[in-house]
Amino acid sequence: MSVFHTLARFRNVCTVAGLTHAILITSAGPTPTGAAMAQAQAPSVAADEPILADRRLAAGYLRTGNGDLAALALERLQKSLPAPYSARVATALAAIDAGDLAAAAAATEALAADLSAARRAAGTRLLADCVRELSDTFAALDRHRTKHPDLADATTGAAITTAAKDSDAAFARCDAEAPTPVKTDADFRRIVDGARASLARVPEAVAARDGDLLHRFLIELRAYEQILKFRHG
């Protein structure tokens, strides 16, 4: 066989191989975009406990004014999270660099809301979601901690009693939804049982028009809610 015949056969083989490769690429469909890949990853990263733990850690350090330690947790998050979640982290880090810890805390809480929304869209629910709902419910009661209510007013007293019952139901719901290792943990039990015991006595303080006693209960309840949020939110 001549060299020319050999080269001709080689070109034919390459042409067939190229067409086959093109057909395979076409049949495989378009390459996923970065946005599509991030969307596909969203449910898994939103429910990833190490990611949630680092977010809680960053939020806790920011609440206590420790930007340096918060930045360490946020830097780990930035490496673990895809866009658009990583953009929230970048915003928080930039705020820390600028000395604005309040803005960094807001971005960190916004990240929690984003992750919660991703879980909800995927039909996934964690204890963290229940704790977030609890904090929202508790806000109606907690506002009386910073502004002493007029317990002589029947409408105000009824609103406080209702808010206490709603908060108790929220603590009970999170207790029911907690995984067994959390539910049986001694610290978790102290938080939930302690909060519910204080909530049960709020109507008593309202009925007695004892503002000091009510304020004491509200301070205790704020502590319980914040610890629960720090550890499981």
Coordinates of C-alpha atoms in Angstrom, one line a residue:
M1 CA 0.0 0.0 0.0
S2 CA 1.4 3.4 -1.0
V3 CA 2.0 6.2 1.5
F4 CA -0.7 8.3 -0.2
H5 CA -3.3 5.5 0.3
T6 CA -2.3 5.2 4.0
L7 CA -2.7 9.0 4.5
A8 CA -6.1 8.9 2.8
R9 CA -7.3 6.1 5.1
F10 CA -6.0 8.0 8.2
R11 CA -7.9 11.2 7.2
N12 CA -11.1 9.1 6.8
V13 CA -10.7 7.6 10.2
C14 CA -10.1 11.0 11.8
T15 CA -13.1 12.4 10.0
V16 CA -15.4 9.6 11.3
A17 CA -13.9 9.9 14.8
G18 CA -14.5 13.7 14.8
L19 CA -18.1 13.2 13.7
T20 CA -18.7 10.6 16.4
H21 CA -17.2 13.0 19.0
A22 CA -19.4 15.8 17.8
I23 CA -22.5 13.6 17.9
L24 CA -21.6 12.6 21.5
I25 CA -21.2 16.2 22.6
T26 CA -24.5 17.2 20.9
S27 CA -26.4 14.3 22.4
A28 CA -25.0 15.0 25.8
G29 CA -26.7 18.5 25.8
P30 CA -25.3 21.9 26.6
T31 CA -22.7 22.2 29.4
P32 CA -24.4 23.4 32.6
T33 CA -23.8 27.1 33.3
G34 CA -22.3 28.2 36.6
A35 CA -25.8 29.4 37.7
A36 CA -27.4 26.1 36.9
M37 CA -24.7 24.2 38.8
A38 CA -25.1 26.5 41.8
Q39 CA -28.9 26.0 41.8
A40 CA -28.4 22.2 41.7
Q41 CA -26.0 22.4 44.7
A42 CA -28.2 24.7 46.7
P43 CA -30.3 22.1 48.6
S44 CA -27.2 20.1 49.6
V45 CA -25.1 23.1 50.8
A46 CA -28.1 24.6 52.5
A47 CA -28.5 21.5 54.7
D48 CA -24.8 20.9 55.2
E49 CA -24.2 21.0 59.0
P50 CA -20.5 22.2 58.9
I51 CA -21.6 25.1 56.7
L52 CA -24.5 25.9 59.0
A53 CA -22.2 25.6 62.0
D54 CA -19.7 28.1 60.6
R55 CA -22.5 30.5 59.8
R56 CA -23.7 30.3 63.4
L57 CA -20.2 30.7 64.6
A58 CA -19.6 33.8 62.5
A59 CA -23.0 35.3 63.7
G60 CA -22.1 34.6 67.3
Y61 CA -18.7 36.3 67.1
L62 CA -20.3 39.3 65.4
R63 CA -22.9 39.6 68.1
T64 CA -20.1 39.8 70.7
G65 CA -18.0 42.2 68.5
N66 CA -15.2 39.9 67.6
G67 CA -14.7 40.6 63.9
D68 CA -11.4 38.8 63.6
L69 CA -12.8 35.4 64.7
A70 CA -16.0 36.0 62.7
A71 CA -13.8 36.5 59.6
L72 CA -12.1 33.1 60.1
A73 CA -15.5 31.4 60.0
L74 CA -16.7 33.4 57.1
E75 CA -13.5 32.7 55.1
R76 CA -14.2 28.9 55.5
L77 CA -17.8 29.6 54.3
Q78 CA -16.5 31.5 51.3
K79 CA -14.5 28.4 50.2
S80 CA -17.5 26.0 50.8
L81 CA -20.4 28.0 49.3
P82 CA -21.2 28.5 45.6
A83 CA -22.6 31.7 44.2
P84 CA -24.9 33.5 45.0
Y85 CA -24.3 32.5 48.7
S86 CA -20.6 33.3 48.5
A87 CA -21.5 36.8 47.6
R88 CA -23.3 37.3 50.9
V89 CA -20.1 36.1 52.6
A90 CA -18.0 38.5 50.6
T91 CA -20.3 41.3 51.7
A92 CA -19.9 40.3 55.3
L93 CA -16.1 40.1 55.0
A94 CA -15.9 43.5 53.3
A95 CA -18.0 45.0 56.1
I96 CA -15.6 43.5 58.7
D97 CA -12.7 45.0 56.9
A98 CA -14.4 48.4 56.9
G99 CA -15.1 48.1 60.6
D100 CA -18.9 47.8 60.2
L101 CA -19.8 44.8 62.3
A102 CA -23.5 45.6 62.2
A103 CA -23.5 45.4 58.4
A104 CA -21.5 42.2 58.6
A105 CA -24.0 40.7 61.0
A106 CA -26.9 41.7 58.7
A107 CA -25.2 40.0 55.8
T108 CA -24.6 36.9 57.8
E109 CA -28.2 36.8 58.9
A110 CA -29.3 37.4 55.3
L111 CA -27.2 34.3 54.4
A112 CA -29.2 32.3 56.9
A113 CA -32.4 33.4 55.3
D114 CA -31.1 32.5 51.8
L115 CA -30.1 29.0 53.0
S116 CA -33.5 28.5 54.7
A117 CA -35.3 29.6 51.5
A118 CA -33.2 27.1 49.5
R119 CA -34.2 24.3 51.9
R120 CA -37.8 25.3 51.8
A121 CA -37.8 25.2 48.0
A122 CA -36.2 21.7 48.1
G123 CA -38.8 20.5 50.6
T124 CA -36.1 20.1 53.3
R125 CA -36.7 21.2 56.9
L126 CA -34.1 21.3 59.7
L127 CA -34.2 22.3 63.3
A128 CA -32.6 25.6 62.2
D129 CA -35.7 26.5 60.3
C130 CA -37.9 25.9 63.3
V131 CA -35.6 28.0 65.4
R132 CA -35.8 30.9 62.9
E133 CA -39.6 30.7 63.1
L134 CA -39.4 30.6 66.9
S135 CA -37.3 33.8 66.9
D136 CA -39.8 35.5 64.7
T137 CA -42.7 34.5 66.9
F138 CA -40.9 35.4 70.1
A139 CA -40.3 39.0 68.9
A140 CA -43.9 39.8 69.7
L141 CA -43.3 39.0 73.3
D142 CA -39.7 40.2 73.5
R143 CA -40.6 43.8 72.5
H144 CA -42.1 44.2 76.0
R145 CA -38.6 43.6 77.5
T146 CA -37.2 46.9 76.2
K147 CA -40.4 48.9 76.7
H148 CA -42.2 48.2 80.0
P149 CA -45.9 47.6 79.2
D150 CA -48.8 49.1 81.1
L151 CA -50.2 46.0 82.8
A152 CA -53.2 48.0 84.0
D153 CA -54.4 48.0 80.4
A154 CA -56.4 44.9 79.7
T155 CA -55.7 44.9 76.0
T156 CA -51.9 45.0 76.6
G157 CA -52.1 42.3 79.2
A158 CA -54.1 40.0 76.8
A159 CA -51.6 40.7 74.0
I160 CA -48.7 39.7 76.3
T161 CA -50.5 36.5 77.4
T162 CA -51.2 35.5 73.8
A163 CA -47.6 36.2 72.7
A164 CA -46.4 34.0 75.6
K165 CA -48.7 31.2 74.5
D166 CA -47.5 31.5 70.9
S167 CA -43.9 31.4 72.0
D168 CA -44.5 28.4 74.2
A169 CA -46.0 26.6 71.2
A170 CA -43.0 27.5 69.1
F171 CA -40.6 26.1 71.7
A172 CA -42.7 22.9 71.9
R173 CA -42.6 22.6 68.1
C174 CA -38.8 22.9 68.0
D175 CA -38.6 20.3 70.8
A176 CA -40.7 17.9 68.8
E177 CA -38.7 18.5 65.6
A178 CA -35.3 18.2 67.2
P179 CA -33.3 15.1 66.2
T180 CA -33.0 12.6 69.0
P181 CA -29.3 13.4 69.9
V182 CA -30.2 17.1 70.2
K183 CA -33.5 16.5 72.0
T184 CA -31.9 14.4 74.7
D185 CA -28.9 16.7 75.1
A186 CA -28.8 18.2 78.6
D187 CA -28.1 21.7 77.4
F188 CA -30.9 21.6 74.9
R189 CA -33.3 20.3 77.6
R190 CA -32.2 23.2 79.9
I191 CA -33.0 25.7 77.2
V192 CA -36.4 24.4 76.1
D193 CA -37.6 23.3 79.6
G194 CA -36.4 26.5 81.2
A195 CA -38.0 28.7 78.6
R196 CA -41.3 26.9 78.8
A197 CA -41.3 27.1 82.6
S198 CA -40.8 30.9 82.4
L199 CA -43.4 31.2 79.7
A200 CA -46.0 29.4 81.8
R201 CA -45.6 32.0 84.5
V202 CA -46.0 35.1 82.3
P203 CA -49.8 35.1 82.6
E204 CA -49.3 35.0 86.4
A205 CA -47.2 38.2 86.3
V206 CA -49.7 39.9 83.9
A207 CA -52.6 39.0 86.2
A208 CA -50.8 40.4 89.3
R209 CA -49.7 43.5 87.3
D210 CA -46.2 42.8 88.5
G211 CA -44.0 44.5 86.0
D212 CA -40.8 43.6 87.7
L213 CA -41.6 39.9 87.7
L214 CA -42.6 40.1 84.1
H215 CA -39.4 41.8 83.2
R216 CA -37.4 39.1 85.0
F217 CA -39.2 36.4 83.0
L218 CA -38.6 38.3 79.7
I219 CA -34.9 38.7 80.4
E220 CA -34.6 34.9 81.1
L221 CA -36.6 34.2 77.9
R222 CA -34.4 36.4 75.8
A223 CA -31.4 34.5 77.0
Y224 CA -32.9 31.2 76.3
E225 CA -34.0 32.3 72.8
Q226 CA -30.6 33.7 71.9
I227 CA -28.7 30.6 73.1
L228 CA -31.0 28.4 71.1
K229 CA -30.5 30.5 68.0
F230 CA -26.7 30.6 68.6
R231 CA -26.5 26.8 68.9
H232 CA -29.1 25.6 66.5
G233 CA -30.4 28.5 64.3

